[in-house]
Amino acid sequence: GEDVEQSLFLSVREGDSSVINCTYTDSSSTYLYWYKQEPGAGLQLLTYIFSNMDMKQDQRLTVLLNKKDKHLSLRIADTQTGDSAIYFCAESIEWSGKLIFGQGTTLQVKP
Amino acid sequence: DTGVSQDPRHKITKRGQNVTFRCDPISEHNRLYWYRQTLGQGPEFLTYFQNEAQLEKSRLLSDRFSAERPKGSFSTLEIQRTEQGDSAMYLCASGGGNEQYFGPGTRLTVT
């Protein structure tokens, strides 16, 4: 079946690194995504990784993928208060591209 | 601004009434998705269009829900005989390549 799980809450201090973790179950996933949602707003695509890759870096963001363990992580370097939001992990399912989302991780950044 | 617009942004309706939402995707994208998000949860897939063809519908989409994309451009989602359990944020996503860009959503409240 299709299932994506994330821890619910993470608190860090400004300037520290944040690591948000996600596990998924569907081995046929083609791409894995990270989205950011601020209060009252829609979802902002942050980055994504092809399932045959194991790492992708994009400025302050680093995505690590362990396909064997079906584990995905998002590292945010030098976390800022503006990074406070809910972060969603999602996997895309084969031909349709529909996304299966986790329940989201709330990131709290303390000054 | 992702370039995906949704209308209305908020809708309050009485139980039993019909409602219709509209999504305008990015013009060059041929895929369009509808998702539903309830408080504290990640978005859940509802249905998917490739051009004007509706190719997949979730089991979440009861007979009271219908979606159209008549000319392969904008899409509408109609809910007939609304119930309180339909209260949620309805999100539209525009798909191009490997990416999905979300609109701001329509928040439905059924009283």
JSON list of N, CA and C in Angstrom, two decimals, chain A residues 8 31 33 35 37 40-45 48 88 92 95-104, chain B residues 2 9 31 33 35 37 40-45 48 55-56 89 91 98-104:
[
{"chain": "A", "resi": 8, "resn": "LEU", "atom": "N", "xyz": [6.02, 14.61, 13.83]},
{"chain": "A", "resi": 8, "resn": "LEU", "atom": "CA", "xyz": [5.06, 15.72, 13.80]},
{"chain": "A", "resi": 8, "resn": "LEU", "atom": "C", "xyz": [5.67, 17.08, 14.11]},
{"chain": "A", "resi": 31, "resn": "TYR", "atom": "N", "xyz": [9.47, 9.79, -7.98]},
{"chain": "A", "resi": 31, "resn": "TYR", "atom": "CA", "xyz": [10.06, 10.99, -7.43]},
{"chain": "A", "resi": 31, "resn": "TYR", "atom": "C", "xyz": [9.57, 11.19, -6.02]},
{"chain": "A", "resi": 33, "resn": "TYR", "atom": "N", "xyz": [9.27, 14.30, -2.95]},
{"chain": "A", "resi": 33, "resn": "TYR", "atom": "CA", "xyz": [9.17, 15.76, -2.91]},
{"chain": "A", "resi": 33, "resn": "TYR", "atom": "C", "xyz": [9.17, 16.28, -1.49]},
{"chain": "A", "resi": 35, "resn": "TYR", "atom": "N", "xyz": [7.58, 19.80, 0.27]},
{"chain": "A", "resi": 35, "resn": "TYR", "atom": "CA", "xyz": [6.79, 21.01, 0.15]},
{"chain": "A", "resi": 35, "resn": "TYR", "atom": "C", "xyz": [6.79, 21.73, 1.49]},
{"chain": "A", "resi": 37, "resn": "GLN", "atom": "N", "xyz": [4.54, 24.63, 3.79]},
{"chain": "A", "resi": 37, "resn": "GLN", "atom": "CA", "xyz": [3.24, 25.31, 3.91]},
{"chain": "A", "resi": 37, "resn": "GLN", "atom": "C", "xyz": [3.29, 26.25, 5.10]},
{"chain": "A", "resi": 40, "resn": "GLY", "atom": "N", "xyz": [-2.13, 29.46, 6.59]},
{"chain": "A", "resi": 40, "resn": "GLY", "atom": "CA", "xyz": [-3.10, 30.08, 5.68]},
{"chain": "A", "resi": 40, "resn": "GLY", "atom": "C", "xyz": [-2.69, 30.12, 4.23]},
{"chain": "A", "resi": 41, "resn": "ALA", "atom": "N", "xyz": [-1.60, 29.47, 3.89]},
{"chain": "A", "resi": 41, "resn": "ALA", "atom": "CA", "xyz": [-1.10, 29.53, 2.51]},
{"chain": "A", "resi": 41, "resn": "ALA", "atom": "C", "xyz": [-1.16, 28.17, 1.84]},
{"chain": "A", "resi": 42, "resn": "GLY", "atom": "N", "xyz": [-0.96, 28.16, 0.54]},
{"chain": "A", "resi": 42, "resn": "GLY", "atom": "CA", "xyz": [-0.89, 26.91, -0.22]},
{"chain": "A", "resi": 42, "resn": "GLY", "atom": "C", "xyz": [0.47, 26.25, -0.03]},
{"chain": "A", "resi": 43, "resn": "LEU", "atom": "N", "xyz": [0.72, 25.20, -0.78]},
{"chain": "A", "resi": 43, "resn": "LEU", "atom": "CA", "xyz": [1.96, 24.45, -0.67]},
{"chain": "A", "resi": 43, "resn": "LEU", "atom": "C", "xyz": [2.99, 24.97, -1.66]},
{"chain": "A", "resi": 44, "resn": "GLN", "atom": "N", "xyz": [4.20, 25.19, -1.15]},
{"chain": "A", "resi": 44, "resn": "GLN", "atom": "CA", "xyz": [5.29, 25.68, -1.98]},
{"chain": "A", "resi": 44, "resn": "GLN", "atom": "C", "xyz": [6.25, 24.53, -2.23]},
{"chain": "A", "resi": 45, "resn": "LEU", "atom": "N", "xyz": [6.52, 24.22, -3.50]},
{"chain": "A", "resi": 45, "resn": "LEU", "atom": "CA", "xyz": [7.47, 23.17, -3.84]},
{"chain": "A", "resi": 45, "resn": "LEU", "atom": "C", "xyz": [8.88, 23.65, -3.50]},
{"chain": "A", "resi": 48, "resn": "TYR", "atom": "N", "xyz": [12.85, 18.33, -5.09]},
{"chain": "A", "resi": 48, "resn": "TYR", "atom": "CA", "xyz": [12.45, 16.94, -5.27]},
{"chain": "A", "resi": 48, "resn": "TYR", "atom": "C", "xyz": [13.65, 16.15, -5.77]},
{"chain": "A", "resi": 88, "resn": "PHE", "atom": "N", "xyz": [6.04, 19.08, 4.27]},
{"chain": "A", "resi": 88, "resn": "PHE", "atom": "CA", "xyz": [5.42, 17.84, 3.84]},
{"chain": "A", "resi": 88, "resn": "PHE", "atom": "C", "xyz": [6.35, 17.08, 2.90]},
{"chain": "A", "resi": 92, "resn": "SER", "atom": "N", "xyz": [5.53, 10.39, -5.49]},
{"chain": "A", "resi": 92, "resn": "SER", "atom": "CA", "xyz": [4.66, 10.35, -6.66]},
{"chain": "A", "resi": 92, "resn": "SER", "atom": "C", "xyz": [4.52, 8.90, -7.10]},
{"chain": "A", "resi": 95, "resn": "TRP", "atom": "N", "xyz": [2.63, 6.32, -13.17]},
{"chain": "A", "resi": 95, "resn": "TRP", "atom": "CA", "xyz": [2.30, 7.03, -14.39]},
{"chain": "A", "resi": 95, "resn": "TRP", "atom": "C", "xyz": [1.46, 8.27, -14.15]},
{"chain": "A", "resi": 96, "resn": "SER", "atom": "N", "xyz": [0.60, 8.24, -13.11]},
{"chain": "A", "resi": 96, "resn": "SER", "atom": "CA", "xyz": [-0.30, 9.38, -12.94]},
{"chain": "A", "resi": 96, "resn": "SER", "atom": "C", "xyz": [0.41, 10.59, -12.35]},
{"chain": "A", "resi": 97, "resn": "GLY", "atom": "N", "xyz": [1.45, 10.33, -11.58]},
{"chain": "A", "resi": 97, "resn": "GLY", "atom": "CA", "xyz": [2.13, 11.43, -10.89]},
{"chain": "A", "resi": 97, "resn": "GLY", "atom": "C", "xyz": [1.38, 11.93, -9.67]},
{"chain": "A", "resi": 98, "resn": "LYS", "atom": "N", "xyz": [0.27, 11.25, -9.29]},
{"chain": "A", "resi": 98, "resn": "LYS", "atom": "CA", "xyz": [-0.43, 11.73, -8.10]},
{"chain": "A", "resi": 98, "resn": "LYS", "atom": "C", "xyz": [0.50, 11.63, -6.90]},
{"chain": "A", "resi": 99, "resn": "LEU", "atom": "N", "xyz": [0.33, 12.55, -5.97]},
{"chain": "A", "resi": 99, "resn": "LEU", "atom": "CA", "xyz": [1.21, 12.63, -4.81]},
{"chain": "A", "resi": 99, "resn": "LEU", "atom": "C", "xyz": [0.53, 12.04, -3.59]},
{"chain": "A", "resi": 100, "resn": "ILE", "atom": "N", "xyz": [1.29, 11.25, -2.84]},
{"chain": "A", "resi": 100, "resn": "ILE", "atom": "CA", "xyz": [0.85, 10.74, -1.54]},
{"chain": "A", "resi": 100, "resn": "ILE", "atom": "C", "xyz": [1.67, 11.48, -0.49]},
{"chain": "A", "resi": 101, "resn": "PHE", "atom": "N", "xyz": [0.99, 12.21, 0.38]},
{"chain": "A", "resi": 101, "resn": "PHE", "atom": "CA", "xyz": [1.64, 13.07, 1.35]},
{"chain": "A", "resi": 101, "resn": "PHE", "atom": "C", "xyz": [1.73, 12.43, 2.72]},
{"chain": "A", "resi": 102, "resn": "GLY", "atom": "N", "xyz": [2.77, 12.81, 3.47]},
{"chain": "A", "resi": 102, "resn": "GLY", "atom": "CA", "xyz": [2.81, 12.56, 4.89]},
{"chain": "A", "resi": 102, "resn": "GLY", "atom": "C", "xyz": [1.93, 13.56, 5.61]},
{"chain": "A", "resi": 103, "resn": "GLN", "atom": "N", "xyz": [1.86, 13.44, 6.94]},
{"chain": "A", "resi": 103, "resn": "GLN", "atom": "CA", "xyz": [0.97, 14.32, 7.72]},
{"chain": "A", "resi": 103, "resn": "GLN", "atom": "C", "xyz": [1.62, 15.65, 8.05]},
{"chain": "A", "resi": 104, "resn": "GLY", "atom": "N", "xyz": [2.90, 15.81, 7.68]},
{"chain": "A", "resi": 104, "resn": "GLY", "atom": "CA", "xyz": [3.57, 17.09, 7.86]},
{"chain": "A", "resi": 104, "resn": "GLY", "atom": "C", "xyz": [4.35, 17.17, 9.16]},
{"chain": "B", "resi": 2, "resn": "THR", "atom": "N", "xyz": [2.42, 30.85, -7.55]},
{"chain": "B", "resi": 2, "resn": "THR", "atom": "CA", "xyz": [2.82, 29.71, -8.38]},
{"chain": "B", "resi": 2, "resn": "THR", "atom": "C", "xyz": [2.26, 29.81, -9.79]},
{"chain": "B", "resi": 9, "resn": "ARG", "atom": "N", "xyz": [-11.74, 31.82, -2.78]},
{"chain": "B", "resi": 9, "resn": "ARG", "atom": "CA", "xyz": [-10.75, 31.43, -1.77]},
{"chain": "B", "resi": 9, "resn": "ARG", "atom": "C", "xyz": [-11.44, 30.88, -0.52]},
{"chain": "B", "resi": 31, "resn": "ARG", "atom": "N", "xyz": [-1.42, 18.44, -17.10]},
{"chain": "B", "resi": 31, "resn": "ARG", "atom": "CA", "xyz": [-1.98, 17.66, -16.00]},
{"chain": "B", "resi": 31, "resn": "ARG", "atom": "C", "xyz": [-2.54, 18.57, -14.92]},
{"chain": "B", "resi": 33, "resn": "TYR", "atom": "N", "xyz": [-4.56, 18.29, -10.99]},
{"chain": "B", "resi": 33, "resn": "TYR", "atom": "CA", "xyz": [-4.92, 17.43, -9.85]},
{"chain": "B", "resi": 33, "resn": "TYR", "atom": "C", "xyz": [-5.78, 18.20, -8.86]},
{"chain": "B", "resi": 35, "resn": "TYR", "atom": "N", "xyz": [-6.85, 17.91, -4.74]},
{"chain": "B", "resi": 35, "resn": "TYR", "atom": "CA", "xyz": [-6.56, 17.30, -3.45]},
{"chain": "B", "resi": 35, "resn": "TYR", "atom": "C", "xyz": [-7.47, 17.95, -2.40]},
{"chain": "B", "resi": 37, "resn": "GLN", "atom": "N", "xyz": [-7.48, 18.81, 1.87]},
{"chain": "B", "resi": 37, "resn": "GLN", "atom": "CA", "xyz": [-6.65, 18.86, 3.07]},
{"chain": "B", "resi": 37, "resn": "GLN", "atom": "C", "xyz": [-7.52, 19.25, 4.26]},
{"chain": "B", "resi": 40, "resn": "GLY", "atom": "N", "xyz": [-4.50, 19.65, 10.18]},
{"chain": "B", "resi": 40, "resn": "GLY", "atom": "CA", "xyz": [-3.52, 18.77, 10.81]},
{"chain": "B", "resi": 40, "resn": "GLY", "atom": "C", "xyz": [-3.11, 17.58, 9.96]},
{"chain": "B", "resi": 41, "resn": "GLN", "atom": "N", "xyz": [-3.59, 17.56, 8.72]},
{"chain": "B", "resi": 41, "resn": "GLN", "atom": "CA", "xyz": [-3.27, 16.44, 7.82]},
{"chain": "B", "resi": 41, "resn": "GLN", "atom": "C", "xyz": [-2.60, 16.92, 6.56]},
{"chain": "B", "resi": 42, "resn": "GLY", "atom": "N", "xyz": [-1.95, 16.00, 5.86]},
{"chain": "B", "resi": 42, "resn": "GLY", "atom": "CA", "xyz": [-1.43, 16.32, 4.54]},
{"chain": "B", "resi": 42, "resn": "GLY", "atom": "C", "xyz": [-2.54, 16.24, 3.51]},
{"chain": "B", "resi": 43, "resn": "PRO", "atom": "N", "xyz": [-2.33, 16.84, 2.35]},
{"chain": "B", "resi": 43, "resn": "PRO", "atom": "CA", "xyz": [-3.34, 16.75, 1.29]},
{"chain": "B", "resi": 43, "resn": "PRO", "atom": "C", "xyz": [-3.58, 15.31, 0.87]},
{"chain": "B", "resi": 44, "resn": "GLU", "atom": "N", "xyz": [-4.85, 15.02, 0.51]},
{"chain": "B", "resi": 44, "resn": "GLU", "atom": "CA", "xyz": [-5.21, 13.68, 0.01]},
{"chain": "B", "resi": 44, "resn": "GLU", "atom": "C", "xyz": [-5.69, 13.82, -1.43]},
{"chain": "B", "resi": 45, "resn": "PHE", "atom": "N", "xyz": [-5.21, 12.93, -2.27]},
{"chain": "B", "resi": 45, "resn": "PHE", "atom": "CA", "xyz": [-5.55, 12.96, -3.69]},
{"chain": "B", "resi": 45, "resn": "PHE", "atom": "C", "xyz": [-7.03, 12.68, -3.90]},
{"chain": "B", "resi": 48, "resn": "TYR", "atom": "N", "xyz": [-7.60, 13.35, -11.03]},
{"chain": "B", "resi": 48, "resn": "TYR", "atom": "CA", "xyz": [-6.51, 13.77, -11.90]},
{"chain": "B", "resi": 48, "resn": "TYR", "atom": "C", "xyz": [-6.97, 13.82, -13.35]},
{"chain": "B", "resi": 55, "resn": "LEU", "atom": "N", "xyz": [-8.58, 10.77, -15.63]},
{"chain": "B", "resi": 55, "resn": "LEU", "atom": "CA", "xyz": [-7.96, 9.45, -15.71]},
{"chain": "B", "resi": 55, "resn": "LEU", "atom": "C", "xyz": [-8.00, 8.67, -14.41]},
{"chain": "B", "resi": 56, "resn": "GLU", "atom": "N", "xyz": [-8.17, 9.32, -13.30]},
{"chain": "B", "resi": 56, "resn": "GLU", "atom": "CA", "xyz": [-8.19, 8.58, -12.04]},
{"chain": "B", "resi": 56, "resn": "GLU", "atom": "C", "xyz": [-9.03, 9.33, -11.02]},
{"chain": "B", "resi": 89, "resn": "MET", "atom": "N", "xyz": [-9.98, 22.19, 3.09]},
{"chain": "B", "resi": 89, "resn": "MET", "atom": "CA", "xyz": [-9.34, 23.03, 2.08]},
{"chain": "B", "resi": 89, "resn": "MET", "atom": "C", "xyz": [-9.24, 22.18, 0.81]},
{"chain": "B", "resi": 91, "resn": "LEU", "atom": "N", "xyz": [-7.55, 21.83, -2.74]},
{"chain": "B", "resi": 91, "resn": "LEU", "atom": "CA", "xyz": [-6.35, 22.32, -3.41]},
{"chain": "B", "resi": 91, "resn": "LEU", "atom": "C", "xyz": [-6.29, 21.79, -4.84]},
{"chain": "B", "resi": 98, "resn": "ASN", "atom": "N", "xyz": [8.06, 16.90, -14.06]},
{"chain": "B", "resi": 98, "resn": "ASN", "atom": "CA", "xyz": [8.03, 16.13, -12.82]},
{"chain": "B", "resi": 98, "resn": "ASN", "atom": "C", "xyz": [7.51, 16.95, -11.65]},
{"chain": "B", "resi": 99, "resn": "GLU", "atom": "N", "xyz": [7.03, 18.15, -11.90]},
{"chain": "B", "resi": 99, "resn": "GLU", "atom": "CA", "xyz": [6.69, 19.06, -10.81]},
{"chain": "B", "resi": 99, "resn": "GLU", "atom": "C", "xyz": [5.20, 19.31, -10.75]},
{"chain": "B", "resi": 100, "resn": "GLN", "atom": "N", "xyz": [4.70, 19.54, -9.52]},
{"chain": "B", "resi": 100, "resn": "GLN", "atom": "CA", "xyz": [3.31, 19.97, -9.32]},
{"chain": "B", "resi": 100, "resn": "GLN", "atom": "C", "xyz": [3.35, 21.25, -8.51]},
{"chain": "B", "resi": 101, "resn": "TYR", "atom": "N", "xyz": [2.63, 22.24, -9.03]},
{"chain": "B", "resi": 101, "resn": "TYR", "atom": "CA", "xyz": [2.53, 23.54, -8.38]},
{"chain": "B", "resi": 101, "resn": "TYR", "atom": "C", "xyz": [1.11, 23.72, -7.89]},
{"chain": "B", "resi": 102, "resn": "PHE", "atom": "N", "xyz": [1.01, 24.08, -6.61]},
{"chain": "B", "resi": 102, "resn": "PHE", "atom": "CA", "xyz": [-0.31, 24.18, -5.99]},
{"chain": "B", "resi": 102, "resn": "PHE", "atom": "C", "xyz": [-0.84, 25.61, -6.02]},
{"chain": "B", "resi": 103, "resn": "GLY", "atom": "N", "xyz": [-2.16, 25.70, -6.15]},
{"chain": "B", "resi": 103, "resn": "GLY", "atom": "CA", "xyz": [-2.84, 26.96, -5.97]},
{"chain": "B", "resi": 103, "resn": "GLY", "atom": "C", "xyz": [-3.04, 27.26, -4.49]},
{"chain": "B", "resi": 104, "resn": "PRO", "atom": "N", "xyz": [-3.63, 28.43, -4.17]},
{"chain": "B", "resi": 104, "resn": "PRO", "atom": "CA", "xyz": [-3.80, 28.82, -2.77]},
{"chain": "B", "resi": 104, "resn": "PRO", "atom": "C", "xyz": [-4.92, 28.06, -2.04]}
]
